[in-house]
């Protein structure tokens, strides 16, 4: 009943259509202000990132309190943990403070993730996240680039999600996310070896399809 009540404050299909058809960003924000999106903060159209972050924080807090299962909580919050851990690994290598670059908190606090990155805590984290942090730190020590680190965390995140998610519609969403990621990588790469090096398992697009996309092989794609 709590979720049903909160759903009344969602943007809704009609409001989203009006925003998409708005003539300007400011006009789209006028529509957005009709809802509770972003919470109680005052904002302008130029502060859209702040608004989105505020909404994400509120949503994550809601998930932590009301998620009906560990599966749902993990599906909703894990992407934030993997993202923040990736940011922290890169900042650790570059000697930067991570506070400016991390996103909203997922299942774990920033302090907990920092302990993981510095090798002081592992037991409370998913095995996929622990492995990704270790591999990414090693890659960076060997002068690997940010793209390689991104692939490590993407693969680990979806490996974790496909392990914990058993519900049919969520599994389908994850599969489509992976296909979209692989498709974008293949289109950007325009190179078979590079496309395969970024391939994430778990979707429906095969390695052969990715090769065909990278090669722009229309005949193979039709098959």
Short mmCIF file of C-alpha atoms in Angstrom, two decimals:
data_model
loop_
_atom_site.label_atom_id
_atom_site.label_comp_id
_atom_site.label_asym_id
_atom_site.label_seq_id
_atom_site.Cartn_x
_atom_site.Cartn_y
_atom_site.Cartn_z
CA UNK A 1 0.00 0.00 0.00
CA UNK A 2 2.94 2.33 0.68
CA UNK A 3 4.35 1.71 -2.81
CA UNK A 4 0.91 2.21 -4.35
CA UNK A 5 0.56 5.50 -2.51
CA UNK A 6 4.00 6.72 -3.57
CA UNK A 7 3.32 5.73 -7.18
CA UNK A 8 0.79 8.56 -7.37
CA UNK A 9 3.70 11.03 -7.36
CA UNK A 10 5.41 9.46 -10.40
CA UNK A 11 5.69 11.54 -13.55
CA UNK A 12 3.37 9.31 -15.56
CA UNK A 13 3.13 8.72 -19.30
CA UNK A 14 1.22 11.87 -20.22
CA UNK A 15 3.56 14.17 -18.31
CA UNK A 16 6.60 12.50 -19.88
CA UNK A 17 5.12 13.02 -23.35
CA UNK A 18 4.50 16.70 -22.59
CA UNK A 19 8.10 17.07 -21.41
CA UNK A 20 9.44 15.35 -24.53
CA UNK A 21 7.37 17.67 -26.73
CA UNK A 22 8.30 20.83 -24.81
CA UNK A 23 9.90 23.58 -26.89
CA UNK A 24 12.72 24.21 -24.42
CA UNK A 25 14.41 22.83 -21.32
CA UNK A 26 12.72 25.51 -19.23
CA UNK A 27 9.29 24.48 -20.57
CA UNK A 28 10.03 20.84 -19.78
CA UNK A 29 10.92 21.84 -16.23
CA UNK A 30 7.63 23.68 -15.89
CA UNK A 31 5.94 20.33 -16.48
CA UNK A 32 8.33 18.60 -14.08
CA UNK A 33 7.41 21.02 -11.29
CA UNK A 34 3.85 19.73 -11.42
CA UNK A 35 5.11 16.56 -9.74
CA UNK A 36 7.12 15.82 -6.61
CA UNK A 37 10.19 14.91 -8.68
CA UNK A 38 13.39 16.10 -6.99
CA UNK A 39 11.82 16.50 -3.57
CA UNK A 40 11.33 19.82 -1.86
CA UNK A 41 14.42 21.57 -3.22
CA UNK A 42 14.08 24.71 -5.29
CA UNK A 43 15.78 24.37 -8.64
CA UNK A 44 16.13 25.89 -12.07
CA UNK A 45 16.34 24.13 -15.42
CA UNK A 46 20.12 24.66 -15.40
CA UNK A 47 20.39 22.48 -12.28
CA UNK A 48 18.92 19.31 -13.79
CA UNK A 49 21.82 17.15 -12.53
CA UNK A 50 21.14 18.30 -8.97
CA UNK A 51 17.45 17.50 -9.36
CA UNK A 52 18.13 14.01 -10.71
CA UNK A 53 20.61 13.30 -7.92
CA UNK A 54 18.09 14.43 -5.31
CA UNK A 55 15.46 12.11 -6.79
CA UNK A 56 17.89 9.20 -6.92
CA UNK A 57 18.85 9.68 -3.28
CA UNK A 58 15.19 9.72 -2.25
CA UNK A 59 14.44 6.62 -4.33
CA UNK A 60 17.40 4.69 -2.91
CA UNK A 61 16.37 5.56 0.65
CA UNK A 62 12.85 4.34 -0.14
CA UNK A 63 14.19 1.08 -1.59
CA UNK A 64 16.34 0.45 1.48
CA UNK A 65 13.33 0.84 3.75
CA UNK A 66 10.56 -0.80 1.74
CA UNK A 67 12.09 -3.25 -0.77
CA UNK A 68 10.04 -6.47 -0.48
CA UNK A 69 13.05 -8.75 -1.05
CA UNK A 70 16.85 -8.84 -1.21
CA UNK A 71 16.49 -9.46 -4.94
CA UNK A 72 14.65 -6.18 -5.53
CA UNK A 73 16.96 -4.24 -3.24
CA UNK A 74 20.05 -5.64 -4.95
CA UNK A 75 18.67 -4.93 -8.41
CA UNK A 76 17.92 -1.31 -7.52
CA UNK A 77 20.99 -0.46 -5.45
CA UNK A 78 23.88 -2.55 -6.79
CA UNK A 79 24.49 -0.35 -9.87
CA UNK A 80 25.26 2.58 -7.56
CA UNK A 81 27.71 0.49 -5.53
CA UNK A 82 29.56 -0.72 -8.62
CA UNK A 83 29.65 2.79 -10.06
CA UNK A 84 30.94 4.37 -6.85
CA UNK A 85 33.56 1.66 -6.38
CA UNK A 86 34.78 2.21 -9.93
CA UNK A 87 35.06 5.95 -9.32
CA UNK A 88 36.97 5.36 -6.09
CA UNK A 89 39.41 2.96 -7.75
CA UNK A 90 40.21 5.53 -10.45
CA UNK A 91 40.52 8.35 -7.91
CA UNK A 92 42.81 6.21 -5.76
CA UNK A 93 45.11 5.70 -8.72
CA UNK A 94 45.05 9.37 -9.70
CA UNK A 95 45.43 10.65 -6.13
CA UNK A 96 42.09 12.48 -6.28
CA UNK A 97 39.41 12.94 -3.65
CA UNK A 98 36.41 10.84 -4.66
CA UNK A 99 33.69 13.02 -3.08
CA UNK A 100 33.23 15.20 -6.15
CA UNK A 101 32.79 12.28 -8.54
CA UNK A 102 30.71 9.62 -6.80
CA UNK A 103 26.95 9.24 -7.24
CA UNK A 104 24.14 8.59 -4.77
CA UNK A 105 24.75 5.88 -2.16
CA UNK A 106 23.57 2.36 -2.93
CA UNK A 107 23.53 -0.50 -0.45
CA UNK A 108 26.93 0.45 0.98
CA UNK A 109 28.19 3.74 2.35
CA UNK A 110 31.05 5.58 0.70
CA UNK A 111 33.17 4.92 3.78
CA UNK A 112 32.59 1.16 3.45
CA UNK A 113 33.47 1.20 -0.24
CA UNK A 114 36.63 3.16 0.48
CA UNK A 115 37.73 0.46 2.93
CA UNK A 116 37.17 -2.12 0.18
CA UNK A 117 39.24 -0.15 -2.33
CA UNK A 118 42.07 0.14 0.19
CA UNK A 119 41.97 -3.58 0.94
CA UNK A 120 40.77 -3.25 4.53
CA UNK A 121 37.32 -4.87 4.19
CA UNK A 122 35.86 -7.54 1.92
CA UNK A 123 33.50 -9.79 3.88
CA UNK A 124 30.37 -7.64 3.62
CA UNK A 125 30.52 -7.12 -0.15
CA UNK A 126 29.33 -9.27 -3.07
CA UNK A 127 32.14 -11.43 -4.41
CA UNK A 128 31.75 -9.86 -7.87
CA UNK A 129 32.39 -6.38 -6.50
CA UNK A 130 35.43 -7.52 -4.51
CA UNK A 131 36.90 -9.19 -7.58
CA UNK A 132 36.23 -6.15 -9.79
CA UNK A 133 38.05 -3.85 -7.37
CA UNK A 134 41.08 -6.15 -7.22
CA UNK A 135 41.24 -6.59 -10.99
CA UNK A 136 40.80 -2.88 -11.67
CA UNK A 137 43.53 -1.89 -9.23
CA UNK A 138 45.87 -4.42 -10.84
CA UNK A 139 45.06 -3.18 -14.33
CA UNK A 140 45.78 0.41 -13.30
CA UNK A 141 49.03 -0.63 -11.65
CA UNK A 142 50.01 -2.11 -15.01
CA UNK A 143 49.14 1.22 -16.67
CA UNK A 144 45.85 0.01 -18.10
CA UNK A 145 43.29 2.64 -19.11
CA UNK A 146 39.94 3.77 -17.81
CA UNK A 147 38.06 1.89 -20.53
CA UNK A 148 39.49 -1.44 -19.35
CA UNK A 149 38.42 -0.61 -15.79
CA UNK A 150 34.93 0.26 -17.00
CA UNK A 151 34.62 -3.11 -18.75
CA UNK A 152 35.72 -4.93 -15.58
CA UNK A 153 33.05 -3.24 -13.48
CA UNK A 154 30.34 -3.63 -16.14
CA UNK A 155 30.97 -7.35 -16.42
CA UNK A 156 31.09 -7.76 -12.64
CA UNK A 157 27.89 -5.77 -12.13
CA UNK A 158 25.88 -7.82 -14.59
CA UNK A 159 27.38 -11.06 -13.34
CA UNK A 160 26.14 -10.11 -9.89
CA UNK A 161 22.70 -9.06 -11.12
CA UNK A 162 22.18 -12.20 -13.18
CA UNK A 163 23.16 -14.26 -10.13
CA UNK A 164 20.73 -12.67 -7.68
CA UNK A 165 17.78 -11.92 -9.96
CA UNK A 166 15.29 -14.76 -10.43
CA UNK A 167 12.11 -12.83 -11.33
CA UNK A 168 11.21 -13.14 -15.01
CA UNK A 169 10.56 -9.52 -15.90
CA UNK A 170 13.71 -8.32 -14.11
CA UNK A 171 15.80 -10.94 -15.89
CA UNK A 172 14.42 -9.67 -19.20
CA UNK A 173 15.27 -6.07 -18.32
CA UNK A 174 18.83 -7.03 -17.39
CA UNK A 175 19.22 -8.98 -20.63
CA UNK A 176 18.08 -5.98 -22.67
CA UNK A 177 20.46 -3.68 -20.73
CA UNK A 178 23.38 -5.99 -21.55
CA UNK A 179 22.36 -6.17 -25.22
CA UNK A 180 22.17 -2.38 -25.36
CA UNK A 181 25.61 -2.06 -23.79
CA UNK A 182 27.16 -4.56 -26.21
CA UNK A 183 25.43 -2.95 -29.18
CA UNK A 184 26.74 0.51 -28.27
CA UNK A 185 30.26 -0.87 -27.77
CA UNK A 186 30.23 -2.59 -31.16
CA UNK A 187 28.96 0.50 -32.96
CA UNK A 188 31.52 2.77 -31.30
CA UNK A 189 34.40 0.35 -31.72
CA UNK A 190 34.16 -0.20 -35.50
CA UNK A 191 36.77 -2.88 -34.82
CA UNK A 192 36.15 -6.55 -34.07
CA UNK A 193 38.89 -7.09 -31.50
CA UNK A 194 37.97 -3.96 -29.58
CA UNK A 195 34.26 -4.84 -29.63
CA UNK A 196 34.91 -8.37 -28.32
CA UNK A 197 37.24 -7.07 -25.62
CA UNK A 198 34.31 -5.06 -24.25
CA UNK A 199 31.69 -7.82 -24.59
CA UNK A 200 29.51 -8.45 -21.53
CA UNK A 201 27.91 -11.89 -21.15
CA UNK A 202 24.29 -12.37 -20.15
CA UNK A 203 22.33 -10.85 -23.00
CA UNK A 204 20.81 -12.32 -26.14
CA UNK A 205 23.19 -10.75 -28.67
CA UNK A 206 25.84 -13.35 -29.47
CA UNK A 207 29.53 -12.72 -29.99
CA UNK A 208 29.00 -13.45 -33.69
CA UNK A 209 26.32 -10.75 -33.90
CA UNK A 210 28.66 -8.28 -32.21
CA UNK A 211 31.40 -9.14 -34.72
CA UNK A 212 28.97 -8.55 -37.59
CA UNK A 213 27.94 -5.18 -36.17
CA UNK A 214 31.55 -4.10 -35.68
CA UNK A 215 32.35 -5.13 -39.26
CA UNK A 216 29.16 -3.48 -40.58
CA UNK A 217 28.38 -6.83 -42.21
CA UNK A 218 24.77 -6.33 -43.33
CA UNK A 219 24.49 -9.79 -44.82
CA UNK A 220 25.53 -11.50 -41.58
CA UNK A 221 23.20 -9.28 -39.55
CA UNK A 222 20.20 -10.32 -41.66
CA UNK A 223 20.94 -13.95 -40.81
#
